[in-house]
Coordinates of C-alpha atoms in Angstrom, one line a residue:
Chain T
X1 CA 138.8 100.8 100.7
X2 CA 136.9 103.6 102.4
X3 CA 134.9 105.9 100.1
X4 CA 135.8 109.0 101.9
X5 CA 138.9 110.1 103.7
X6 CA 138.6 112.7 106.5
X7 CA 141.8 114.4 107.7
X8 CA 141.5 116.7 110.7
X9 CA 144.6 118.6 111.5
X10 CA 146.0 121.1 113.9
X11 CA 147.6 121.4 117.3
X12 CA 145.2 120.1 120.0
X13 CA 147.2 121.9 122.7
X14 CA 146.6 125.3 121.1
X15 CA 142.8 125.8 121.7
X16 CA 141.0 126.4 118.4
X17 CA 143.9 125.2 116.4
X18 CA 142.8 121.8 117.6
X19 CA 139.5 122.1 115.9
X20 CA 140.3 119.8 113.0
X21 CA 141.6 117.2 115.4
X22 CA 138.5 117.3 117.6
X23 CA 136.2 117.4 114.6
X24 CA 137.9 114.3 113.1
X25 CA 137.5 112.4 116.4
X26 CA 133.8 113.2 116.4
X27 CA 133.5 112.1 112.8
X28 CA 135.2 108.8 113.7
X29 CA 132.6 108.3 116.4
X30 CA 129.6 108.6 114.1
X31 CA 130.9 107.2 110.8
X32 CA 131.7 103.5 110.2
X33 CA 135.1 102.4 108.9
X34 CA 133.4 101.3 105.7
X35 CA 132.0 104.8 105.2
X36 CA 135.2 106.8 105.9
X37 CA 138.7 106.5 107.1
X38 CA 139.5 109.2 109.6
X39 CA 142.9 110.7 110.4
X40 CA 143.7 113.2 113.1
X41 CA 147.2 114.7 112.8
X42 CA 149.2 117.7 113.9
X43 CA 150.0 118.8 110.3
X44 CA 149.7 117.7 106.7
X45 CA 152.8 115.9 105.5
X46 CA 153.7 114.3 102.2
X47 CA 153.1 110.8 103.7
X48 CA 149.4 111.4 103.4
X49 CA 149.6 111.6 99.6
X50 CA 149.3 107.8 99.1
X51 CA 146.2 107.3 101.1
X52 CA 144.6 110.4 99.5
X53 CA 145.3 108.9 96.0
X54 CA 143.2 105.9 97.0
X55 CA 140.2 107.7 98.4
X56 CA 136.9 108.6 96.7
X57 CA 136.7 112.0 98.4
X58 CA 138.9 113.7 100.8
X59 CA 137.6 116.1 103.4
X60 CA 140.1 118.4 105.2
X61 CA 139.1 119.8 108.6
X62 CA 141.1 122.8 109.7
X63 CA 141.1 126.0 111.6
X64 CA 142.2 129.4 110.3
X65 CA 142.4 133.0 111.3
X66 CA 141.4 134.5 108.0
X67 CA 137.7 135.3 108.6
X68 CA 135.6 136.6 111.4
X69 CA 135.9 134.3 114.4
X70 CA 133.5 131.4 114.4
X71 CA 132.8 131.6 110.7
X72 CA 132.7 128.3 108.8
X73 CA 133.9 128.1 105.3
X74 CA 133.6 125.3 102.7
X75 CA 136.0 125.3 99.8
X76 CA 136.4 122.8 97.0
X77 CA 140.0 122.7 96.1
X78 CA 142.2 121.5 93.2
X79 CA 145.8 120.4 93.0
X80 CA 148.3 123.2 93.0
X81 CA 151.7 121.7 92.3
X82 CA 153.8 124.9 92.6
X83 CA 154.4 126.0 96.2
X84 CA 156.9 128.4 97.6
X85 CA 159.8 126.9 99.5
X86 CA 159.1 126.9 103.2
X87 CA 158.7 123.9 105.5
X88 CA 158.5 121.5 102.8
X89 CA 157.5 118.7 105.2
X90 CA 154.4 120.8 106.1
X91 CA 152.2 121.0 103.0
X92 CA 148.9 122.5 102.1
X93 CA 145.8 120.5 101.1
X94 CA 146.3 121.7 97.5
X95 CA 149.9 120.6 97.3
X96 CA 149.0 117.2 98.9
X97 CA 146.6 116.7 96.0
X98 CA 149.4 117.6 93.6
X99 CA 151.7 115.2 95.4
X100 CA 149.1 112.4 95.1
X101 CA 148.7 113.1 91.4
X102 CA 152.4 113.2 90.6
X103 CA 153.5 110.2 92.7
X104 CA 150.5 107.9 92.7
X105 CA 148.6 108.8 89.5
X106 CA 145.6 110.7 90.7
X107 CA 143.6 112.3 93.5
X108 CA 139.9 112.5 94.4
X109 CA 137.7 115.5 94.7
X110 CA 138.7 117.4 97.8
X111 CA 137.0 119.9 100.1
X112 CA 138.3 122.0 103.0
X113 CA 135.9 122.7 105.9
X114 CA 137.5 125.4 107.9
X115 CA 136.5 127.4 111.0
X116 CA 138.0 130.7 111.9
X117 CA 139.3 130.4 115.4
X118 CA 138.9 132.8 118.3
X119 CA 141.9 131.9 120.4
X120 CA 145.1 130.0 119.6
X121 CA 146.6 130.2 123.0
X122 CA 147.8 127.2 125.2
X123 CA 144.9 125.0 126.1
X124 CA 143.0 121.9 125.0
X125 CA 139.5 123.3 125.0
X126 CA 137.9 125.0 122.0
X127 CA 136.5 128.5 122.4
X128 CA 132.7 128.5 122.8
X129 CA 132.1 130.0 119.4
X130 CA 134.2 127.3 117.7
X131 CA 132.9 124.5 119.8
X132 CA 129.3 125.5 118.8
X133 CA 130.1 124.9 115.2
X134 CA 131.1 121.2 115.7
X135 CA 127.5 119.9 115.2
X136 CA 127.2 121.7 111.9
X137 CA 130.6 120.4 110.7
X138 CA 129.5 116.9 111.6
X139 CA 126.3 117.3 109.5
X140 CA 128.2 118.6 106.5
X141 CA 130.7 115.8 106.7
X142 CA 127.9 113.2 106.9
X143 CA 126.2 114.7 103.9
X144 CA 129.4 114.7 101.9
X145 CA 130.1 111.1 102.8
X146 CA 126.6 110.1 102.0
X147 CA 126.9 111.8 98.6
X148 CA 130.0 109.8 97.8
X149 CA 128.3 106.5 99.0
X150 CA 125.5 107.1 96.6
X151 CA 127.7 107.9 93.7
Chain M
X1 CA 181.7 151.5 105.7
X2 CA 181.3 148.0 107.2
X3 CA 177.9 146.5 106.9
X4 CA 175.7 143.6 108.1
X5 CA 173.6 141.0 106.2
X6 CA 170.7 139.4 108.0
X7 CA 168.9 136.2 106.9
X8 CA 165.8 135.8 108.9
X9 CA 164.1 133.3 109.1
X10 CA 165.6 130.3 107.5
X11 CA 163.6 127.9 105.4
X12 CA 163.4 124.1 105.7
X13 CA 164.7 123.8 109.2
X14 CA 162.7 123.1 112.3
X15 CA 162.1 126.2 114.4
X16 CA 162.8 129.9 113.9
X17 CA 166.1 131.7 113.3
X18 CA 167.7 134.8 111.8
X19 CA 171.1 135.3 110.3
X20 CA 173.2 138.5 110.4
X21 CA 176.3 138.9 108.3
X22 CA 178.6 141.7 109.5
X23 CA 180.8 143.4 107.0
X24 CA 184.0 145.1 107.7
X25 CA 185.2 148.5 106.4
X26 CA 186.4 146.8 103.2
X27 CA 183.0 145.2 102.6
X28 CA 184.3 141.7 103.4
X29 CA 182.3 139.4 105.7
X30 CA 183.8 139.8 109.1
X31 CA 181.4 137.8 111.2
X32 CA 178.2 135.7 110.9
X33 CA 175.7 135.2 113.6
X34 CA 173.0 132.6 113.7
X35 CA 170.4 134.1 116.0
X36 CA 167.8 131.9 117.6
X37 CA 165.1 134.3 118.6
X38 CA 162.6 132.3 120.5
X39 CA 162.6 130.9 124.0
X40 CA 160.1 128.5 125.4
X41 CA 161.5 127.6 128.8
X42 CA 160.6 123.9 129.1
X43 CA 163.1 123.6 132.0
X44 CA 161.0 126.0 134.1
X45 CA 157.7 124.6 132.9
X46 CA 158.4 121.2 134.4
X47 CA 159.3 122.4 137.9
X48 CA 156.8 121.2 140.4
X49 CA 155.5 118.3 138.2
X50 CA 155.7 114.7 139.4
X51 CA 158.9 113.1 137.9
X52 CA 157.0 110.2 136.2
X53 CA 155.1 112.8 134.1
X54 CA 158.4 114.0 132.6
X55 CA 158.6 111.6 129.6
X56 CA 155.2 112.6 128.3
X57 CA 155.8 116.2 129.1
X58 CA 159.3 116.4 127.6
X59 CA 158.1 114.7 124.4
X60 CA 156.1 117.8 123.8
X61 CA 159.3 119.7 123.1
X62 CA 159.3 118.5 119.6
X63 CA 157.0 117.0 117.0
X64 CA 159.9 115.6 114.9
X65 CA 161.9 113.8 117.6
X66 CA 159.6 113.3 120.5
X67 CA 160.9 109.7 121.0
X68 CA 164.4 111.0 121.7
X69 CA 163.1 113.2 124.5
X70 CA 161.0 110.3 125.7
X71 CA 164.0 108.0 125.9
X72 CA 166.4 110.5 127.6
X73 CA 163.6 111.5 130.0
X74 CA 162.6 108.0 130.9
X75 CA 166.3 107.1 131.5
X76 CA 166.6 110.0 133.9
X77 CA 163.4 108.7 135.7
X78 CA 164.9 105.2 135.8
X79 CA 167.8 106.7 137.8
X80 CA 165.5 108.6 140.1
X81 CA 163.7 105.3 140.8
X82 CA 167.1 103.5 141.1
X83 CA 165.9 100.6 138.9
X84 CA 167.5 98.5 136.3
X85 CA 164.8 98.1 133.7
X86 CA 164.1 94.7 132.2
X87 CA 166.4 93.8 129.3
X88 CA 163.4 93.4 126.9
X89 CA 162.2 96.9 127.8
X90 CA 165.7 98.3 127.0
X91 CA 165.6 96.5 123.6
X92 CA 162.1 97.8 122.8
X93 CA 163.3 101.4 123.7
X94 CA 166.2 100.8 121.3
X95 CA 163.8 99.7 118.7
X96 CA 161.6 102.8 118.8
X97 CA 164.7 105.0 119.1
X98 CA 166.0 103.5 115.8
X99 CA 162.6 104.0 114.1
X100 CA 162.7 107.6 115.2
X101 CA 166.2 108.0 113.7
X102 CA 165.0 106.6 110.4
X103 CA 162.0 108.8 110.1
X104 CA 163.8 111.9 111.2
X105 CA 166.8 111.3 108.9
X106 CA 164.4 110.6 106.0
X107 CA 162.6 113.8 106.7
X108 CA 165.9 115.7 106.7
X109 CA 167.4 114.1 103.6
X110 CA 164.4 113.6 101.4
X111 CA 162.0 116.3 102.4
X112 CA 164.3 119.1 103.3
X113 CA 167.7 118.6 101.6
X114 CA 167.1 116.5 98.5
X115 CA 165.7 119.6 96.6
X116 CA 169.2 121.2 97.0
X117 CA 171.0 118.0 96.1
X118 CA 168.8 116.9 93.1
X119 CA 167.9 120.3 91.6
X120 CA 171.1 122.2 92.5
X121 CA 171.8 125.0 94.9
X122 CA 171.1 127.6 92.2
X123 CA 167.8 126.3 91.1
X124 CA 164.8 128.6 91.4
X125 CA 163.6 128.4 95.1
X126 CA 160.0 128.0 93.8
X127 CA 161.1 124.7 92.2
X128 CA 163.8 123.8 94.7
X129 CA 161.4 122.1 97.2
X130 CA 159.9 118.7 97.7
X131 CA 157.4 119.3 94.9
X132 CA 160.3 120.1 92.5
X133 CA 161.8 116.7 93.5
X134 CA 158.7 114.8 92.8
X135 CA 158.5 116.3 89.3
X136 CA 162.2 115.7 88.6
X137 CA 162.6 112.3 90.2
X138 CA 159.3 110.7 91.3
X139 CA 161.0 107.5 92.4
X140 CA 163.3 109.3 94.8
X141 CA 160.4 111.3 96.2
X142 CA 158.2 108.3 96.5
X143 CA 160.9 106.2 98.1
X144 CA 161.7 109.0 100.6
X145 CA 158.1 109.2 101.6
X146 CA 157.9 105.5 102.0
X147 CA 161.0 105.4 104.1
X148 CA 159.8 108.0 106.5
X149 CA 156.4 106.4 106.6
X150 CA 158.1 103.1 107.6
X151 CA 159.8 104.8 110.6
X152 CA 156.6 106.6 111.6
X153 CA 154.5 103.4 111.3
X154 CA 156.9 101.5 113.6
X155 CA 156.7 104.3 116.1
X156 CA 152.9 104.4 115.8
X157 CA 152.6 100.7 116.1
X158 CA 154.8 100.5 119.2
X159 CA 153.8 103.7 120.8
X160 CA 150.1 104.0 119.9
X161 CA 150.6 107.2 117.8
X162 CA 153.3 108.5 115.6
X163 CA 153.7 111.9 117.4
X164 CA 154.1 112.0 121.1
X165 CA 153.7 108.3 121.8
X166 CA 153.4 107.6 125.5
X167 CA 154.6 104.0 125.4
X168 CA 158.1 104.7 126.8
X169 CA 157.6 105.3 130.5
X170 CA 159.7 105.5 133.7
X171 CA 160.8 102.0 134.4
X172 CA 160.6 100.6 130.9
X173 CA 157.8 100.5 128.4
X174 CA 154.1 100.2 129.0
X175 CA 153.3 97.1 126.9
X176 CA 155.3 94.2 125.3
X177 CA 155.8 93.6 121.6
X178 CA 153.4 91.3 120.0
X179 CA 154.5 88.5 117.6
X180 CA 152.2 89.9 114.9
X181 CA 153.8 93.4 115.2
X182 CA 157.3 91.9 115.1
X183 CA 156.5 90.2 111.8
X184 CA 154.9 93.3 110.4
X185 CA 158.0 95.4 111.2
X186 CA 160.3 92.8 109.8
X187 CA 158.3 92.6 106.6
X188 CA 158.9 96.3 106.0
X189 CA 162.7 96.2 106.5
X190 CA 163.9 94.8 103.1
X191 CA 162.2 97.5 101.0
X192 CA 163.5 100.2 103.3
X193 CA 167.0 98.8 103.1
X194 CA 167.0 98.4 99.4
X195 CA 165.9 101.9 98.9
X196 CA 168.4 103.3 101.3
X197 CA 171.2 101.4 99.6
X198 CA 170.0 102.7 96.3
X199 CA 170.0 106.3 97.6
X200 CA 173.5 106.0 99.1
X201 CA 174.8 104.9 95.6
X202 CA 172.9 107.8 94.0
X203 CA 174.4 110.2 96.6
X204 CA 177.9 109.0 95.9
X205 CA 177.4 109.9 92.2
X206 CA 176.0 113.3 92.7
X207 CA 178.4 114.6 95.3
X208 CA 181.0 115.2 92.5
X209 CA 178.8 118.2 91.5
X210 CA 179.2 119.7 94.9
X211 CA 183.0 119.9 95.4
X212 CA 182.8 123.6 96.1
X213 CA 180.1 123.1 98.7
X214 CA 182.0 120.2 100.3
X215 CA 185.0 122.5 100.6
X216 CA 183.1 125.3 102.2
X217 CA 180.2 123.9 104.1
X218 CA 181.5 124.0 107.7
X219 CA 184.6 122.3 106.6
X220 CA 187.0 122.8 109.5
X221 CA 188.5 121.1 112.5
X222 CA 186.4 120.5 115.6
X223 CA 185.9 117.9 118.2
X224 CA 183.3 115.2 117.6
X225 CA 181.3 113.7 120.5
X226 CA 178.8 110.9 120.8
X227 CA 177.9 107.6 122.5
X228 CA 179.7 104.4 121.7
X229 CA 179.7 100.8 122.9
X230 CA 182.6 99.3 124.8
X231 CA 184.0 98.0 121.6
X232 CA 183.6 101.2 119.6
X233 CA 180.3 100.7 117.8
X234 CA 177.7 103.4 117.5
X235 CA 175.3 103.4 120.5
X236 CA 172.1 105.3 120.3
X237 CA 170.4 104.3 123.6
X238 CA 173.1 103.7 126.1
X239 CA 176.9 103.5 126.2
X240 CA 179.7 105.8 127.1
X241 CA 180.9 109.1 125.6
X242 CA 183.8 109.2 123.2
X243 CA 185.5 112.4 121.9
X244 CA 187.7 112.5 118.9
X245 CA 189.6 115.4 117.3
X246 CA 189.9 116.5 113.7
X247 CA 192.6 114.0 113.1
X248 CA 190.2 111.3 114.1
X249 CA 192.3 110.5 117.2
X250 CA 190.5 109.6 120.4
X251 CA 190.8 112.5 122.9
X252 CA 188.8 110.8 125.6
X253 CA 186.9 107.5 125.7
X254 CA 184.4 105.6 127.8
X255 CA 183.4 108.7 129.7
X256 CA 180.5 108.3 132.0
X257 CA 177.5 110.2 130.5
X258 CA 176.1 111.0 133.9
X259 CA 179.2 113.2 134.5
X260 CA 178.4 115.3 131.5
X261 CA 178.9 118.5 133.4
X262 CA 182.6 117.7 133.6
X263 CA 183.0 117.5 129.8
X264 CA 180.5 120.1 128.5
X265 CA 180.6 123.8 129.3
X266 CA 177.9 126.1 128.0
X267 CA 178.7 129.6 126.8
X268 CA 176.1 132.3 126.4
X269 CA 176.1 135.1 123.8
X270 CA 173.8 138.1 124.2
X271 CA 172.4 137.9 120.7
X272 CA 170.8 134.5 120.8
X273 CA 168.8 132.3 123.1
X274 CA 170.6 129.2 121.9
X275 CA 173.6 128.4 124.2
X276 CA 177.0 127.4 122.9
X277 CA 178.1 124.1 124.5
X278 CA 181.8 123.3 124.1
X279 CA 184.3 120.7 125.2
X280 CA 185.2 122.0 128.7
X281 CA 188.8 120.8 129.0
X282 CA 189.7 122.8 125.9
X283 CA 187.7 125.9 126.7
X284 CA 185.5 128.2 124.7
X285 CA 185.5 128.7 121.7
X286 CA 188.4 126.4 121.0
X287 CA 186.4 123.4 122.3
X288 CA 184.0 123.6 119.4
X289 CA 181.9 120.4 119.1
X290 CA 180.0 118.6 116.4
X291 CA 177.5 115.9 117.2
X292 CA 175.0 113.9 115.2
X293 CA 175.5 111.6 112.2
X294 CA 178.8 113.1 111.0
X295 CA 180.3 113.0 114.5
X296 CA 179.0 109.5 115.2
X297 CA 180.6 108.1 112.0
X298 CA 183.8 109.9 112.8
X299 CA 183.8 108.4 116.4
X300 CA 183.3 104.8 115.8
X301 CA 185.7 102.0 115.1
X302 CA 183.1 100.2 113.0
X303 CA 179.3 100.0 112.8
X304 CA 178.9 96.4 113.7
X305 CA 176.4 95.6 111.0
X306 CA 177.6 94.3 107.6
X307 CA 175.9 96.7 105.1
X308 CA 176.6 99.8 107.2
X309 CA 180.2 98.7 107.8
X310 CA 180.8 98.5 104.1
X311 CA 179.4 102.0 103.5
X312 CA 181.2 103.4 106.6
X313 CA 184.5 102.2 105.3
X314 CA 183.9 104.2 102.0
X315 CA 182.8 107.2 104.1
X316 CA 185.9 107.2 106.2
X317 CA 188.0 106.9 103.1
X318 CA 186.8 110.4 102.0
X319 CA 189.8 111.9 103.8
X320 CA 192.5 111.0 106.3
X321 CA 191.5 111.5 109.9
X322 CA 187.9 112.7 110.6
X323 CA 185.6 113.7 107.8
X324 CA 185.4 117.4 108.4
X325 CA 183.0 118.8 105.9
X326 CA 179.5 119.2 107.3
X327 CA 178.2 118.6 103.8
X328 CA 178.8 115.0 104.6
X329 CA 176.2 115.0 107.3
X330 CA 173.9 114.0 104.4
X331 CA 176.0 111.0 103.6
X332 CA 176.3 110.0 107.2
X333 CA 172.6 110.3 107.7
X334 CA 172.0 107.7 104.9
X335 CA 174.5 105.3 106.3
X336 CA 172.9 105.6 109.8
X337 CA 169.5 104.8 108.3
X338 CA 171.0 101.6 106.8
X339 CA 172.6 100.8 110.1
X340 CA 169.4 101.4 112.0
X341 CA 167.5 99.1 109.7
X342 CA 170.1 96.3 110.3
X343 CA 170.0 96.9 114.0
X344 CA 166.2 96.8 114.1
X345 CA 166.3 93.5 112.3
X346 CA 168.8 92.1 114.8
X347 CA 166.8 93.3 117.7
X348 CA 163.6 91.8 116.4
X349 CA 165.3 88.4 116.1
X350 CA 166.5 88.5 119.7
X351 CA 165.0 85.5 121.6
X352 CA 163.6 87.6 124.4
X353 CA 162.2 90.4 122.4
X354 CA 158.6 89.2 123.0
X355 CA 159.1 88.8 126.7
X356 CA 156.2 90.2 128.7
X357 CA 158.2 91.6 131.6
X358 CA 158.9 95.1 130.3
X359 CA 158.5 97.5 133.2
X360 CA 160.1 98.0 136.6
X361 CA 158.3 100.0 139.2
X362 CA 159.5 101.9 142.2
X363 CA 159.1 105.2 143.9
X364 CA 161.7 107.9 144.5
X365 CA 165.0 106.3 145.6
X366 CA 167.4 108.9 144.3
X367 CA 167.2 112.7 144.4
X368 CA 168.6 113.1 140.9
X369 CA 168.3 111.6 137.5
X370 CA 170.3 111.9 134.3
X371 CA 169.4 110.4 131.0
X372 CA 171.6 110.4 128.0
X373 CA 170.8 109.1 124.5
X374 CA 171.7 109.8 120.9
X375 CA 168.9 111.7 119.2
X376 CA 168.9 111.9 115.4
X377 CA 170.7 115.2 115.6
X378 CA 173.2 114.1 118.3
X379 CA 173.7 113.6 122.0
X380 CA 170.7 114.5 124.1
X381 CA 170.9 115.0 127.9
X382 CA 168.0 115.3 130.4
X383 CA 168.9 116.0 134.0
X384 CA 166.3 116.4 136.8
X385 CA 166.4 116.9 140.5
X386 CA 163.4 115.9 142.7
X387 CA 162.2 116.5 146.2
X388 CA 161.2 113.7 148.6
X389 CA 157.7 113.5 147.0
X390 CA 159.1 113.1 143.5
X391 CA 158.3 116.6 142.4
X392 CA 160.8 118.2 140.0
X393 CA 162.7 121.0 141.6
X394 CA 165.2 121.6 138.8
X395 CA 165.8 120.5 135.3
X396 CA 168.5 121.0 132.7
X397 CA 168.3 119.9 129.1
X398 CA 171.3 119.8 126.7
X399 CA 169.9 119.4 123.2
X400 CA 171.7 118.0 120.2
X401 CA 171.2 121.2 118.1
X402 CA 172.8 123.2 120.8
X403 CA 176.0 121.2 120.7
X404 CA 176.4 122.1 117.0
X405 CA 175.7 125.8 117.5
X406 CA 179.2 127.1 117.4
X407 CA 180.0 125.0 114.3
X408 CA 176.8 126.2 112.6
X409 CA 177.9 129.8 113.2
X410 CA 181.4 129.1 111.9
X411 CA 179.9 127.3 108.9
X412 CA 177.7 130.2 107.9
X413 CA 180.7 132.5 108.2
X414 CA 182.8 130.2 106.0
X415 CA 180.0 130.0 103.3
X416 CA 179.3 133.7 103.4
X417 CA 183.0 134.5 102.9
X418 CA 183.3 132.1 100.0
X419 CA 180.1 132.9 98.2
X420 CA 179.6 136.6 98.9
X421 CA 180.2 138.5 95.8
X422 CA 180.2 142.3 96.3
X423 CA 178.1 143.9 99.0
X424 CA 174.6 142.8 98.0
X425 CA 172.8 139.6 98.8
X426 CA 172.7 137.1 95.9
X427 CA 170.4 134.1 95.6
X428 CA 173.4 131.8 95.2
X429 CA 174.8 132.9 98.5
X430 CA 171.5 132.9 100.3
X431 CA 170.7 129.4 99.1
X432 CA 174.1 128.1 100.4
X433 CA 173.8 129.8 103.7
X434 CA 170.4 128.0 104.1
X435 CA 171.9 124.8 102.9
X436 CA 174.8 124.7 105.2
X437 CA 172.5 125.2 108.2
X438 CA 170.3 122.3 106.8
X439 CA 173.3 120.0 106.7
X440 CA 173.2 120.1 110.6
X441 CA 169.4 119.5 110.4
X442 CA 168.9 121.8 113.4
X443 CA 165.8 121.5 115.5
X444 CA 165.4 124.9 117.0
X445 CA 162.1 124.0 118.6
X446 CA 164.1 121.5 120.6
X447 CA 167.2 123.5 121.3
X448 CA 165.4 126.6 122.6
X449 CA 162.4 124.4 123.6
X450 CA 160.6 127.0 121.5
X451 CA 157.5 127.0 119.3
X452 CA 157.0 128.6 116.0
X453 CA 157.4 128.9 112.3
X454 CA 160.7 129.0 110.4
X455 CA 160.7 131.5 107.6
X456 CA 164.0 133.1 106.5
X457 CA 165.3 136.6 107.4
X458 CA 168.8 137.6 106.4
X459 CA 170.3 141.1 107.1
X460 CA 173.5 142.6 105.9
X461 CA 174.7 145.0 108.6
X462 CA 177.3 147.8 108.5
X463 CA 179.8 148.4 111.3
X464 CA 177.6 151.3 112.5
X465 CA 174.7 148.9 112.9
X466 CA 172.7 150.1 109.8
X467 CA 171.1 147.4 107.7
X468 CA 172.3 147.7 104.2
X469 CA 170.4 144.8 102.6
X470 CA 167.7 142.4 103.8
X471 CA 165.8 139.5 102.4
X472 CA 162.8 137.5 103.7
X473 CA 161.6 134.2 102.5
X474 CA 158.4 132.7 103.7

């Protein structure tokens, strides 16, 4: 079992929304399968709950539009089982933890590394401001994975 | 004063829509309109592109049923190339199409509709969602997740990735099936089948609670259309079109899908981007259609697999003639999952399934291509025209959700008339208006080729156009 699980999500065809996807691919290139399992996906779905329940740490990589463009945020999150009805097949990181807890008996510590995007228009390339943050994300992920490896 | 109610946007369906309920002078619901407010224009987007790019491009229409678009598009490309693809390639396309049906139906039933069914239509919307289900019945939630995961894993294993796989190509598929993968898929079928059978039995027990919804959820006569084999079994990949009426009588049979324009007309209304296909010989709106699981089970003479045939017989015994209530789309979806699992097992035991000849190649040999297949939500048609260089000059897509548009509108009207109590919006009515739409499992991203979120907006509108009441749900 991998100690860490990295889940990058977003739409790689909508510029900065593809940040999580691209960051996940870069993580997969530098981390060994023994260190971390890496998943890149369009959106979070309940099917991820099982693998989350078996991880030692889960790192979510995402893009948002909540802060000044290009700003990186790092938030440790906890399970939040109560969610409003919406697209119930598209879930939040917090509700995925709740899902893992309820269905599979537990969940690991979890952190969301998120970058505020500049542009979410059609296109596969990240904006320069967001692209520039990728190395820092990679460093942070490696540090988190190393911390899990060393207990 | 007559008034209008608007529900915009709907929750737990794929895409974006708004509903308006129009009241008459007496305050009764006179009309209901299901507005699809987005347009994406995929048909125009593909003009000028090489035809063999179309399967990959068209798969981008939808993240839920990309395989259906791949299949219909690849079949249209086969026709442009004028090739008959290797039989093994056709079997492998059938296999991934069935996996798609399983994962899509599991998403619809377990993730989107089971909150209504398990917790009740009047349950608090904050509880009436997937997380409410996993609190109330973890085994059902876990099984539903596992079932969808099975379908997704088959798609991912065959196609390389679970969303937008590029394995289905013009002329066949890009790689053969390995023996190891065949065994892996086969190993997953018994668990999926046992859970599906268990869920069907559970569903049969709980539907007694929903007699009022069964009576009022788009429960009316219509035509039903879908693909069948020569001997009347369901056919998801190929076959001919069959049309039955509300009595279950065959109106037309073994129609050539490539002549779809003779059977389907498309009406346009000024208040929605989603067109209204209808059965052309009868006219609009009398030729109202339904497609998808309910239609397919109403069309066929039998399923052709033992477990599904047993369940199909019980399903058809619900009423004489065709089963008319759209509430039973849920029931039909489960039976189709069972059938799909049985068919997958049969296909995987075919002696030639591991054959390595899986792709035919050719250039442009025909100026036009039409591909028709059954998507999870119903009959899907891709039609392209190309120039001598193989560049797309024109495209037309008839999407499953579109076929059901007229019936969805009528269904909302039926529900609103029955559950509307006074002139204000109530949670009970709102919940059921949403729920009747969900029975069809509409994919508005597909049907408008649009992109976006799907919250709920409902407006109640007076005859003078003023909005009297309004609700939003995120």
